[in-house]
Amino acid sequence: MTSAALCYFSQTGTTRTIAEHIAEGLTRSGVSPALYPMDETDPETLLAHDIIGIGLPVYMFRPPFNVLDFVQNLPDLSGKSFFVFVLFGSHPGSTAAIIRTLLAKKGGRDLGFHYSRGADLYAGYVKRGTLLSPDRPSPDEKEDAATFGKALPARFTDPAFTPEKDPHSATVIDLIERATCHRFLGRHLYTRLFTVDKARCNGCGHCATLCPTDNITFDENGHPLIGRDCLLCLSCELRCPKEALSSPFTSTFLAPVMAFNLWQAKRLGVDHAPVRWAKGQVRRLTAPGDGTPPQKRWITEKK
């Protein structure tokens, strides 16, 4: 039986949700799927499958650094088939193209890509009172993911299959912001600009538990120390129950950039909802479109 590996990076659960629905579609077409959380998986493990899927969210119009590392550490694919699925809140830029190019360079055969929106729990936007793409992925998007999965076996068995053209590409602003959030700057500039309010911090360690790269350690007084292996996801800042952590991306200095991004997203018709952030939780101020009452908490545990 044909088997497929769906390896994903998911911090709030949305990428994992889409992986599960793609797996459901694969099962409908007689393929045996297996789900692999990226931070718990040896890249070599994926080679035991006929088809390899890589799932990821978009961070600052680019793939997260740890996903890039994972893909670059894959062994030669020797013609093995792959696909990519991407979750984004405002604009995906060229995220899928970047990963597909890397996988093709590894010798893989491209079976295409899938996009879905996911609630954008980025501190730079949420702390300004806006949640982009709330209620996403929607039921229709989940079914679209299953439909994509169901179509993959036919692509796999068709030697003449050519992936469709990607409808998304990076805009000039995307490229500028992606460049300003380069890993080098993250390691040598931005991580040095995180601050800890030691009067507020109680040393609970929640920030370290959430960090996907185990980048946070503690000083002798139990206060967090931000290392250099940072994804700039800002989960530590967003989830701090004492509001003790601050990053340069929510500072007054970068406020115009965050405001511009929100304005641009709204201008392009991205769904959005007003929210209030307090003590590491995000409260939605308006009810979802399905008529259910506002949810007090959007943030979930590390996935």
PDB file of C-alpha atoms in Angstrom:
ATOM      1  CA  MET A   1       0.000   0.000   0.000  1.00  0.00           C
ATOM      2  CA  THR A   2       1.202   3.520  -0.822  1.00  0.00           C
ATOM      3  CA  SER A   3       2.076   5.512   2.302  1.00  0.00           C
ATOM      4  CA  ALA A   4       2.437   9.222   2.949  1.00  0.00           C
ATOM      5  CA  ALA A   5       4.243  11.137   5.680  1.00  0.00           C
ATOM      6  CA  LEU A   6       2.769  14.470   6.739  1.00  0.00           C
ATOM      7  CA  CYS A   7       5.445  16.293   8.708  1.00  0.00           C
ATOM      8  CA  TYR A   8       4.317  19.619  10.145  1.00  0.00           C
ATOM      9  CA  PHE A   9       5.324  22.465  12.435  1.00  0.00           C
ATOM     10  CA  SER A  10       2.358  23.804  14.407  1.00  0.00           C
ATOM     11  CA  GLN A  11       2.412  26.088  17.443  1.00  0.00           C
ATOM     12  CA  THR A  12      -1.299  26.815  17.853  1.00  0.00           C
ATOM     13  CA  GLY A  13      -2.746  23.711  16.205  1.00  0.00           C
ATOM     14  CA  THR A  14      -3.986  25.083  12.867  1.00  0.00           C
ATOM     15  CA  THR A  15      -1.260  23.505  10.725  1.00  0.00           C
ATOM     16  CA  ARG A  16      -1.832  20.223  12.517  1.00  0.00           C
ATOM     17  CA  THR A  17      -5.575  20.510  11.817  1.00  0.00           C
ATOM     18  CA  ILE A  18      -4.958  20.896   8.085  1.00  0.00           C
ATOM     19  CA  ALA A  19      -2.511  17.971   8.186  1.00  0.00           C
ATOM     20  CA  GLU A  20      -5.241  15.818   9.727  1.00  0.00           C
ATOM     21  CA  HIS A  21      -7.709  16.746   6.986  1.00  0.00           C
ATOM     22  CA  ILE A  22      -5.207  16.109   4.201  1.00  0.00           C
ATOM     23  CA  ALA A  23      -4.559  12.738   5.855  1.00  0.00           C
ATOM     24  CA  GLU A  24      -8.310  12.080   5.841  1.00  0.00           C
ATOM     25  CA  GLY A  25      -8.406  12.748   2.088  1.00  0.00           C
ATOM     26  CA  LEU A  26      -5.434  10.450   1.493  1.00  0.00           C
ATOM     27  CA  THR A  27      -7.200   7.703   3.407  1.00  0.00           C
ATOM     28  CA  ARG A  28     -10.298   8.130   1.235  1.00  0.00           C
ATOM     29  CA  SER A  29      -8.107   7.378  -1.802  1.00  0.00           C
ATOM     30  CA  GLY A  30      -6.516   4.292  -0.316  1.00  0.00           C
ATOM     31  CA  VAL A  31      -3.221   5.808   0.865  1.00  0.00           C
ATOM     32  CA  SER A  32      -1.949   5.146   4.384  1.00  0.00           C
ATOM     33  CA  PRO A  33      -1.005   8.480   6.033  1.00  0.00           C
ATOM     34  CA  ALA A  34       1.212   9.069   9.079  1.00  0.00           C
ATOM     35  CA  LEU A  35       1.478  12.371  10.969  1.00  0.00           C
ATOM     36  CA  TYR A  36       4.844  13.583  12.241  1.00  0.00           C
ATOM     37  CA  PRO A  37       5.280  16.685  14.446  1.00  0.00           C
ATOM     38  CA  MET A  38       8.421  18.259  13.031  1.00  0.00           C
ATOM     39  CA  ASP A  39      10.079  18.965  16.369  1.00  0.00           C
ATOM     40  CA  GLU A  40       9.823  15.278  17.312  1.00  0.00           C
ATOM     41  CA  THR A  41      10.890  13.769  13.984  1.00  0.00           C
ATOM     42  CA  ASP A  42      14.203  12.650  12.527  1.00  0.00           C
ATOM     43  CA  PRO A  43      14.275  13.713   8.851  1.00  0.00           C
ATOM     44  CA  GLU A  44      15.498  10.237   7.883  1.00  0.00           C
ATOM     45  CA  THR A  45      12.202   8.776   9.162  1.00  0.00           C
ATOM     46  CA  LEU A  46      10.261  10.344   6.305  1.00  0.00           C
ATOM     47  CA  LEU A  47      12.139   8.349   3.688  1.00  0.00           C
ATOM     48  CA  ALA A  48      10.250   5.207   4.700  1.00  0.00           C
ATOM     49  CA  HIS A  49       7.169   6.650   2.928  1.00  0.00           C
ATOM     50  CA  ASP A  50       6.323   6.998  -0.764  1.00  0.00           C
ATOM     51  CA  ILE A  51       5.021  10.577  -0.466  1.00  0.00           C
ATOM     52  CA  ILE A  52       6.338  13.292   1.842  1.00  0.00           C
ATOM     53  CA  GLY A  53       4.246  16.306   2.869  1.00  0.00           C
ATOM     54  CA  ILE A  54       5.773  19.314   4.635  1.00  0.00           C
ATOM     55  CA  GLY A  55       3.384  21.612   6.526  1.00  0.00           C
ATOM     56  CA  LEU A  56       4.226  24.984   8.022  1.00  0.00           C
ATOM     57  CA  PRO A  57       2.884  28.392   9.027  1.00  0.00           C
ATOM     58  CA  VAL A  58       4.119  31.668   7.557  1.00  0.00           C
ATOM     59  CA  TYR A  59       6.271  33.849   9.818  1.00  0.00           C
ATOM     60  CA  MET A  60       6.876  37.375   8.565  1.00  0.00           C
ATOM     61  CA  PHE A  61       6.190  36.381   4.939  1.00  0.00           C
ATOM     62  CA  ARG A  62       8.687  33.502   5.050  1.00  0.00           C
ATOM     63  CA  PRO A  63       9.101  29.955   6.364  1.00  0.00           C
ATOM     64  CA  PRO A  64      10.083  29.674  10.048  1.00  0.00           C
ATOM     65  CA  PHE A  65      13.823  29.190  10.500  1.00  0.00           C
ATOM     66  CA  ASN A  66      13.416  25.764  12.109  1.00  0.00           C
ATOM     67  CA  VAL A  67      11.414  24.493   9.119  1.00  0.00           C
ATOM     68  CA  LEU A  68      14.135  25.684   6.763  1.00  0.00           C
ATOM     69  CA  ASP A  69      16.695  23.815   8.886  1.00  0.00           C
ATOM     70  CA  PHE A  70      14.589  20.652   8.878  1.00  0.00           C
ATOM     71  CA  VAL A  71      14.148  20.654   5.104  1.00  0.00           C
ATOM     72  CA  GLN A  72      17.807  21.436   4.485  1.00  0.00           C
ATOM     73  CA  ASN A  73      18.755  18.511   6.743  1.00  0.00           C
ATOM     74  CA  LEU A  74      16.681  16.032   4.753  1.00  0.00           C
ATOM     75  CA  PRO A  75      18.785  13.434   2.930  1.00  0.00           C
ATOM     76  CA  ASP A  76      18.631  13.137  -0.841  1.00  0.00           C
ATOM     77  CA  LEU A  77      15.057  12.325  -1.880  1.00  0.00           C
ATOM     78  CA  SER A  78      16.124  10.389  -4.986  1.00  0.00           C
ATOM     79  CA  GLY A  79      12.939  11.116  -6.917  1.00  0.00           C
ATOM     80  CA  LYS A  80      10.579  10.604  -3.975  1.00  0.00           C
ATOM     81  CA  SER A  81       7.355  12.609  -4.321  1.00  0.00           C
ATOM     82  CA  PHE A  82       6.572  15.579  -2.077  1.00  0.00           C
ATOM     83  CA  PHE A  83       3.923  18.227  -1.488  1.00  0.00           C
ATOM     84  CA  VAL A  84       3.764  21.350   0.678  1.00  0.00           C
ATOM     85  CA  PHE A  85       0.908  22.817   2.717  1.00  0.00           C
ATOM     86  CA  VAL A  86       1.031  26.331   4.153  1.00  0.00           C
ATOM     87  CA  LEU A  87      -1.040  28.191   6.769  1.00  0.00           C
ATOM     88  CA  PHE A  88      -1.075  31.993   6.674  1.00  0.00           C
ATOM     89  CA  GLY A  89      -2.923  34.848   8.351  1.00  0.00           C
ATOM     90  CA  SER A  90      -2.489  37.758   5.952  1.00  0.00           C
ATOM     91  CA  HIS A  91      -0.235  36.974   2.970  1.00  0.00           C
ATOM     92  CA  PRO A  92       1.936  33.892   2.380  1.00  0.00           C
ATOM     93  CA  GLY A  93       4.517  35.685   0.283  1.00  0.00           C
ATOM     94  CA  SER A  94       6.630  33.078  -1.508  1.00  0.00           C
ATOM     95  CA  THR A  95       6.747  30.675   1.447  1.00  0.00           C
ATOM     96  CA  ALA A  96       5.514  27.603  -0.441  1.00  0.00           C
ATOM     97  CA  ALA A  97       7.850  28.321  -3.361  1.00  0.00           C
ATOM     98  CA  ILE A  98      10.854  28.521  -1.038  1.00  0.00           C
ATOM     99  CA  ILE A  99      10.149  25.097   0.492  1.00  0.00           C
ATOM    100  CA  ARG A 100       9.255  23.505  -2.844  1.00  0.00           C
ATOM    101  CA  THR A 101      12.511  24.770  -4.344  1.00  0.00           C
ATOM    102  CA  LEU A 102      14.529  23.302  -1.479  1.00  0.00           C
ATOM    103  CA  LEU A 103      12.762  19.937  -1.794  1.00  0.00           C
ATOM    104  CA  ALA A 104      13.297  19.895  -5.570  1.00  0.00           C
ATOM    105  CA  LYS A 105      17.002  20.550  -4.985  1.00  0.00           C
ATOM    106  CA  LYS A 106      16.990  17.489  -2.740  1.00  0.00           C
ATOM    107  CA  GLY A 107      15.913  15.466  -5.769  1.00  0.00           C
ATOM    108  CA  GLY A 108      12.196  15.300  -4.985  1.00  0.00           C
ATOM    109  CA  ARG A 109       9.265  15.201  -7.399  1.00  0.00           C
ATOM    110  CA  ASP A 110       6.756  18.003  -6.851  1.00  0.00           C
ATOM    111  CA  LEU A 111       3.093  16.985  -6.394  1.00  0.00           C
ATOM    112  CA  GLY A 112       1.927  20.535  -5.680  1.00  0.00           C
ATOM    113  CA  PHE A 113       0.869  22.652  -2.750  1.00  0.00           C
ATOM    114  CA  HIS A 114      -2.082  23.650  -0.613  1.00  0.00           C
ATOM    115  CA  TYR A 115      -2.856  26.963   1.088  1.00  0.00           C
ATOM    116  CA  SER A 116      -5.185  27.638   3.974  1.00  0.00           C
ATOM    117  CA  ARG A 117      -5.700  30.557   6.293  1.00  0.00           C
ATOM    118  CA  GLY A 118      -5.153  30.300  10.025  1.00  0.00           C
ATOM    119  CA  ALA A 119      -5.846  32.728  12.865  1.00  0.00           C
ATOM    120  CA  ASP A 120      -2.846  35.087  13.027  1.00  0.00           C
ATOM    121  CA  LEU A 121      -1.804  35.071  16.680  1.00  0.00           C
ATOM    122  CA  TYR A 122       1.151  37.377  16.174  1.00  0.00           C
ATOM    123  CA  ALA A 123       1.884  39.671  19.103  1.00  0.00           C
ATOM    124  CA  GLY A 124       2.665  42.613  16.826  1.00  0.00           C
ATOM    125  CA  TYR A 125      -0.946  42.581  15.618  1.00  0.00           C
ATOM    126  CA  VAL A 126      -2.861  41.110  18.558  1.00  0.00           C
ATOM    127  CA  LYS A 127      -1.408  43.575  21.054  1.00  0.00           C
ATOM    128  CA  ARG A 128      -2.615  46.320  18.726  1.00  0.00           C
ATOM    129  CA  GLY A 129      -6.147  44.949  19.073  1.00  0.00           C
ATOM    130  CA  THR A 130      -6.572  42.992  15.824  1.00  0.00           C
ATOM    131  CA  LEU A 131      -6.768  39.284  15.077  1.00  0.00           C
ATOM    132  CA  LEU A 132      -6.349  38.567  11.368  1.00  0.00           C
ATOM    133  CA  SER A 133      -8.143  35.576   9.817  1.00  0.00           C
ATOM    134  CA  PRO A 134     -10.248  34.667  12.860  1.00  0.00           C
ATOM    135  CA  ASP A 135     -12.305  31.450  12.724  1.00  0.00           C
ATOM    136  CA  ARG A 136      -9.793  29.982  10.274  1.00  0.00           C
ATOM    137  CA  PRO A 137      -9.304  27.445   8.948  1.00  0.00           C
ATOM    138  CA  SER A 138     -13.028  27.363   8.244  1.00  0.00           C
ATOM    139  CA  PRO A 139     -15.054  24.160   7.711  1.00  0.00           C
ATOM    140  CA  ASP A 140     -14.858  24.763   3.949  1.00  0.00           C
ATOM    141  CA  GLU A 141     -11.078  25.121   4.125  1.00  0.00           C
ATOM    142  CA  LYS A 142     -10.804  21.890   6.091  1.00  0.00           C
ATOM    143  CA  GLU A 143     -12.833  20.103   3.443  1.00  0.00           C
ATOM    144  CA  ASP A 144     -10.670  21.698   0.736  1.00  0.00           C
ATOM    145  CA  ALA A 145      -7.653  20.193   2.502  1.00  0.00           C
ATOM    146  CA  ALA A 146      -9.290  16.778   2.466  1.00  0.00           C
ATOM    147  CA  THR A 147     -10.081  17.194  -1.241  1.00  0.00           C
ATOM    148  CA  PHE A 148      -6.437  18.079  -1.896  1.00  0.00           C
ATOM    149  CA  GLY A 149      -5.343  14.964  -0.022  1.00  0.00           C
ATOM    150  CA  LYS A 150      -7.781  12.816  -1.956  1.00  0.00           C
ATOM    151  CA  ALA A 151      -6.299  14.066  -5.259  1.00  0.00           C
ATOM    152  CA  LEU A 152      -2.672  13.375  -4.310  1.00  0.00           C
ATOM    153  CA  PRO A 153      -2.622   9.629  -5.183  1.00  0.00           C
ATOM    154  CA  ALA A 154      -3.706  10.356  -8.770  1.00  0.00           C
ATOM    155  CA  ARG A 155      -0.916  12.926  -9.040  1.00  0.00           C
ATOM    156  CA  PHE A 156       1.524  10.404  -7.597  1.00  0.00           C
ATOM    157  CA  THR A 157       0.683   7.739 -10.174  1.00  0.00           C
ATOM    158  CA  ASP A 158       0.613  10.124 -13.164  1.00  0.00           C
ATOM    159  CA  PRO A 159       4.168  10.405 -14.573  1.00  0.00           C
ATOM    160  CA  ALA A 160       3.137  13.427 -16.625  1.00  0.00           C
ATOM    161  CA  PHE A 161       1.702  15.426 -13.713  1.00  0.00           C
ATOM    162  CA  THR A 162       2.892  19.040 -13.525  1.00  0.00           C
ATOM    163  CA  PRO A 163       1.949  21.215 -10.515  1.00  0.00           C
ATOM    164  CA  GLU A 164      -0.313  24.163 -11.160  1.00  0.00           C
ATOM    165  CA  LYS A 165       1.136  27.701 -11.030  1.00  0.00           C
ATOM    166  CA  ASP A 166       1.349  29.160  -7.541  1.00  0.00           C
ATOM    167  CA  PRO A 167      -1.075  32.129  -7.319  1.00  0.00           C
ATOM    168  CA  HIS A 168       0.974  33.802  -4.596  1.00  0.00           C
ATOM    169  CA  SER A 169       4.282  35.605  -4.776  1.00  0.00           C
ATOM    170  CA  ALA A 170       6.168  37.995  -2.535  1.00  0.00           C
ATOM    171  CA  THR A 171       5.361  41.691  -2.884  1.00  0.00           C
ATOM    172  CA  VAL A 172       8.027  44.377  -2.558  1.00  0.00           C
ATOM    173  CA  ILE A 173       6.918  45.085   1.012  1.00  0.00           C
ATOM    174  CA  ASP A 174       7.039  41.361   1.825  1.00  0.00           C
ATOM    175  CA  LEU A 175      10.584  41.151   0.532  1.00  0.00           C
ATOM    176  CA  ILE A 176      11.668  44.220   2.503  1.00  0.00           C
ATOM    177  CA  GLU A 177      10.169  42.927   5.750  1.00  0.00           C
ATOM    178  CA  ARG A 178      11.524  39.437   5.142  1.00  0.00           C
ATOM    179  CA  ALA A 179      14.992  40.924   4.673  1.00  0.00           C
ATOM    180  CA  THR A 180      14.713  42.977   7.859  1.00  0.00           C
ATOM    181  CA  CYS A 181      13.791  39.792   9.744  1.00  0.00           C
ATOM    182  CA  HIS A 182      16.720  37.799   8.413  1.00  0.00           C
ATOM    183  CA  ARG A 183      18.104  35.165  10.784  1.00  0.00           C
ATOM    184  CA  PHE A 184      21.397  37.067  11.137  1.00  0.00           C
ATOM    185  CA  LEU A 185      19.549  40.132  12.420  1.00  0.00           C
ATOM    186  CA  GLY A 186      17.453  37.942  14.677  1.00  0.00           C
ATOM    187  CA  ARG A 187      20.499  36.378  16.279  1.00  0.00           C
ATOM    188  CA  HIS A 188      22.643  39.469  16.554  1.00  0.00           C
ATOM    189  CA  LEU A 189      20.156  42.308  16.972  1.00  0.00           C
ATOM    190  CA  TYR A 190      16.524  41.496  17.778  1.00  0.00           C
ATOM    191  CA  THR A 191      17.198  38.838  20.417  1.00  0.00           C
ATOM    192  CA  ARG A 192      19.334  41.381  22.272  1.00  0.00           C
ATOM    193  CA  LEU A 193      16.405  43.800  22.348  1.00  0.00           C
ATOM    194  CA  PHE A 194      13.940  41.561  24.201  1.00  0.00           C
ATOM    195  CA  THR A 195      13.349  42.931  27.689  1.00  0.00           C
ATOM    196  CA  VAL A 196      12.100  41.376  30.927  1.00  0.00           C
ATOM    197  CA  ASP A 197      10.260  43.374  33.567  1.00  0.00           C
ATOM    198  CA  LYS A 198      11.817  41.718  36.606  1.00  0.00           C
ATOM    199  CA  ALA A 199       9.294  43.328  38.925  1.00  0.00           C
ATOM    200  CA  ARG A 200       6.475  41.549  37.088  1.00  0.00           C
ATOM    201  CA  CYS A 201       8.168  38.241  36.238  1.00  0.00           C
ATOM    202  CA  ASN A 202       7.502  35.489  38.783  1.00  0.00           C
ATOM    203  CA  GLY A 203       9.750  32.888  37.142  1.00  0.00           C
ATOM    204  CA  CYS A 204       6.854  30.600  36.169  1.00  0.00           C
ATOM    205  CA  GLY A 205       8.771  29.248  33.162  1.00  0.00           C
ATOM    206  CA  HIS A 206       5.757  29.340  30.846  1.00  0.00           C
ATOM    207  CA  CYS A 207       7.760  31.183  28.182  1.00  0.00           C
ATOM    208  CA  ALA A 208      10.400  28.425  28.087  1.00  0.00           C
ATOM    209  CA  THR A 209       7.732  25.712  27.862  1.00  0.00           C
ATOM    210  CA  LEU A 210       6.222  27.410  24.813  1.00  0.00           C
ATOM    211  CA  CYS A 211       9.469  28.127  22.986  1.00  0.00           C
ATOM    212  CA  PRO A 212       9.716  25.813  19.928  1.00  0.00           C
ATOM    213  CA  THR A 213      13.522  25.975  19.859  1.00  0.00           C
ATOM    214  CA  ASP A 214      14.231  25.683  23.616  1.00  0.00           C
ATOM    215  CA  ASN A 215      15.813  29.104  23.305  1.00  0.00           C
ATOM    216  CA  ILE A 216      14.911  30.408  26.772  1.00  0.00           C
ATOM    217  CA  THR A 217      16.960  29.728  29.900  1.00  0.00           C
ATOM    218  CA  PHE A 218      16.907  31.425  33.302  1.00  0.00           C
ATOM    219  CA  ASP A 219      19.270  33.461  35.437  1.00  0.00           C
ATOM    220  CA  GLU A 220      19.970  32.766  39.095  1.00  0.00           C
ATOM    221  CA  ASN A 221      16.805  34.642  40.069  1.00  0.00           C
ATOM    222  CA  GLY A 222      14.535  32.666  37.725  1.00  0.00           C
ATOM    223  CA  HIS A 223      14.171  35.441  35.147  1.00  0.00           C
ATOM    224  CA  PRO A 224      14.199  34.395  31.458  1.00  0.00           C
ATOM    225  CA  LEU A 225      17.224  34.840  29.245  1.00  0.00           C
ATOM    226  CA  ILE A 226      16.569  34.938  25.494  1.00  0.00           C
ATOM    227  CA  GLY A 227      19.161  32.991  23.503  1.00  0.00           C
ATOM    228  CA  ARG A 228      20.162  33.401  19.869  1.00  0.00           C
ATOM    229  CA  ASP A 229      18.124  30.544  18.329  1.00  0.00           C
ATOM    230  CA  CYS A 230      14.907  32.566  18.103  1.00  0.00           C
ATOM    231  CA  LEU A 231      12.170  32.144  15.475  1.00  0.00           C
ATOM    232  CA  LEU A 232      10.812  35.625  16.266  1.00  0.00           C
ATOM    233  CA  CYS A 233       7.395  34.006  16.730  1.00  0.00           C
ATOM    234  CA  LEU A 234       6.857  36.097  19.899  1.00  0.00           C
ATOM    235  CA  SER A 235       4.886  33.319  21.600  1.00  0.00           C
ATOM    236  CA  CYS A 236       6.822  33.971  24.808  1.00  0.00           C
ATOM    237  CA  GLU A 237       5.719  37.599  24.832  1.00  0.00           C
ATOM    238  CA  LEU A 238       2.122  36.917  23.807  1.00  0.00           C
ATOM    239  CA  ARG A 239       1.568  34.161  26.367  1.00  0.00           C
ATOM    240  CA  CYS A 240       3.332  35.633  29.393  1.00  0.00           C
ATOM    241  CA  PRO A 241       0.710  35.650  32.195  1.00  0.00           C
ATOM    242  CA  LYS A 242       2.482  38.523  33.938  1.00  0.00           C
ATOM    243  CA  GLU A 243       3.024  40.643  30.804  1.00  0.00           C
ATOM    244  CA  ALA A 244       6.700  40.721  31.736  1.00  0.00           C
ATOM    245  CA  LEU A 245       8.281  40.080  28.321  1.00  0.00           C
ATOM    246  CA  SER A 246       8.568  42.636  25.535  1.00  0.00           C
ATOM    247  CA  SER A 247      10.118  42.403  22.080  1.00  0.00           C
ATOM    248  CA  PRO A 248      11.250  45.040  19.589  1.00  0.00           C
ATOM    249  CA  PHE A 249       8.347  44.066  17.311  1.00  0.00           C
ATOM    250  CA  THR A 250       5.777  45.462  19.739  1.00  0.00           C
ATOM    251  CA  SER A 251       7.841  48.521  20.593  1.00  0.00           C
ATOM    252  CA  THR A 252       6.956  52.105  19.720  1.00  0.00           C
ATOM    253  CA  PHE A 253       9.824  52.095  17.218  1.00  0.00           C
ATOM    254  CA  LEU A 254       8.230  49.399  15.029  1.00  0.00           C
ATOM    255  CA  ALA A 255       4.607  50.434  15.665  1.00  0.00           C
ATOM    256  CA  PRO A 256       4.321  52.111  12.220  1.00  0.00           C
ATOM    257  CA  VAL A 257       5.364  48.868  10.505  1.00  0.00           C
ATOM    258  CA  MET A 258       2.771  46.819  12.411  1.00  0.00           C
ATOM    259  CA  ALA A 259       0.110  49.459  11.713  1.00  0.00           C
ATOM    260  CA  PHE A 260       0.971  49.434   8.006  1.00  0.00           C
ATOM    261  CA  ASN A 261       0.753  45.637   7.812  1.00  0.00           C
ATOM    262  CA  LEU A 262      -2.670  45.664   9.457  1.00  0.00           C
ATOM    263  CA  TRP A 263      -3.880  48.449   7.164  1.00  0.00           C
ATOM    264  CA  GLN A 264      -2.605  46.571   4.120  1.00  0.00           C
ATOM    265  CA  ALA A 265      -4.248  43.308   5.202  1.00  0.00           C
ATOM    266  CA  LYS A 266      -7.590  44.994   5.804  1.00  0.00           C
ATOM    267  CA  ARG A 267      -7.327  46.867   2.488  1.00  0.00           C
ATOM    268  CA  LEU A 268      -6.825  43.527   0.726  1.00  0.00           C
ATOM    269  CA  GLY A 269      -9.957  42.129   2.363  1.00  0.00           C
ATOM    270  CA  VAL A 270      -8.396  39.858   4.984  1.00  0.00           C
ATOM    271  CA  ASP A 271     -10.951  38.896   7.632  1.00  0.00           C
ATOM    272  CA  HIS A 272     -10.252  40.482  11.000  1.00  0.00           C
ATOM    273  CA  ALA A 273     -11.791  40.843  14.439  1.00  0.00           C
ATOM    274  CA  PRO A 274     -11.184  43.189  17.385  1.00  0.00           C
ATOM    275  CA  VAL A 275      -9.500  41.551  20.363  1.00  0.00           C
ATOM    276  CA  ARG A 276      -8.115  42.491  23.753  1.00  0.00           C
ATOM    277  CA  TRP A 277      -4.854  41.093  25.056  1.00  0.00           C
ATOM    278  CA  ALA A 278      -4.211  40.781  28.769  1.00  0.00           C
ATOM    279  CA  LYS A 279      -2.112  38.502  30.980  1.00  0.00           C
ATOM    280  CA  GLY A 280      -1.167  36.135  28.186  1.00  0.00           C
ATOM    281  CA  GLN A 281      -4.699  35.626  26.898  1.00  0.00           C
ATOM    282  CA  VAL A 282      -6.559  36.989  23.896  1.00  0.00           C
ATOM    283  CA  ARG A 283     -10.237  37.799  24.228  1.00  0.00           C
ATOM    284  CA  ARG A 284     -12.328  38.282  21.125  1.00  0.00           C
ATOM    285  CA  LEU A 285     -14.659  41.282  21.419  1.00  0.00           C
ATOM    286  CA  THR A 286     -17.177  40.289  18.727  1.00  0.00           C
ATOM    287  CA  ALA A 287     -18.970  36.999  18.114  1.00  0.00           C
ATOM    288  CA  PRO A 288     -17.802  34.702  15.286  1.00  0.00           C
ATOM    289  CA  GLY A 289     -19.872  34.652  12.111  1.00  0.00           C
ATOM    290  CA  ASP A 290     -21.428  31.303  13.016  1.00  0.00           C
ATOM    291  CA  GLY A 291     -23.492  32.882  15.800  1.00  0.00           C
ATOM    292  CA  THR A 292     -21.603  31.374  18.745  1.00  0.00           C
ATOM    293  CA  PRO A 293     -20.640  33.768  21.562  1.00  0.00           C
ATOM    294  CA  PRO A 294     -17.179  35.383  21.688  1.00  0.00           C
ATOM    295  CA  GLN A 295     -14.438  33.095  22.928  1.00  0.00           C
ATOM    296  CA  LYS A 296     -12.493  34.254  25.946  1.00  0.00           C
ATOM    297  CA  ARG A 297      -9.339  32.408  24.967  1.00  0.00           C
ATOM    298  CA  TRP A 298      -7.860  31.857  21.559  1.00  0.00           C
ATOM    299  CA  ILE A 299      -4.438  30.690  22.548  1.00  0.00           C
ATOM    300  CA  THR A 300      -3.845  26.947  22.846  1.00  0.00           C
ATOM    301  CA  GLU A 301      -0.983  24.978  24.289  1.00  0.00           C
ATOM    302  CA  LYS A 302       2.137  24.236  22.274  1.00  0.00           C
ATOM    303  CA  LYS A 303       1.415  21.679  19.524  1.00  0.00           C
TER     304      LYS A 303
END
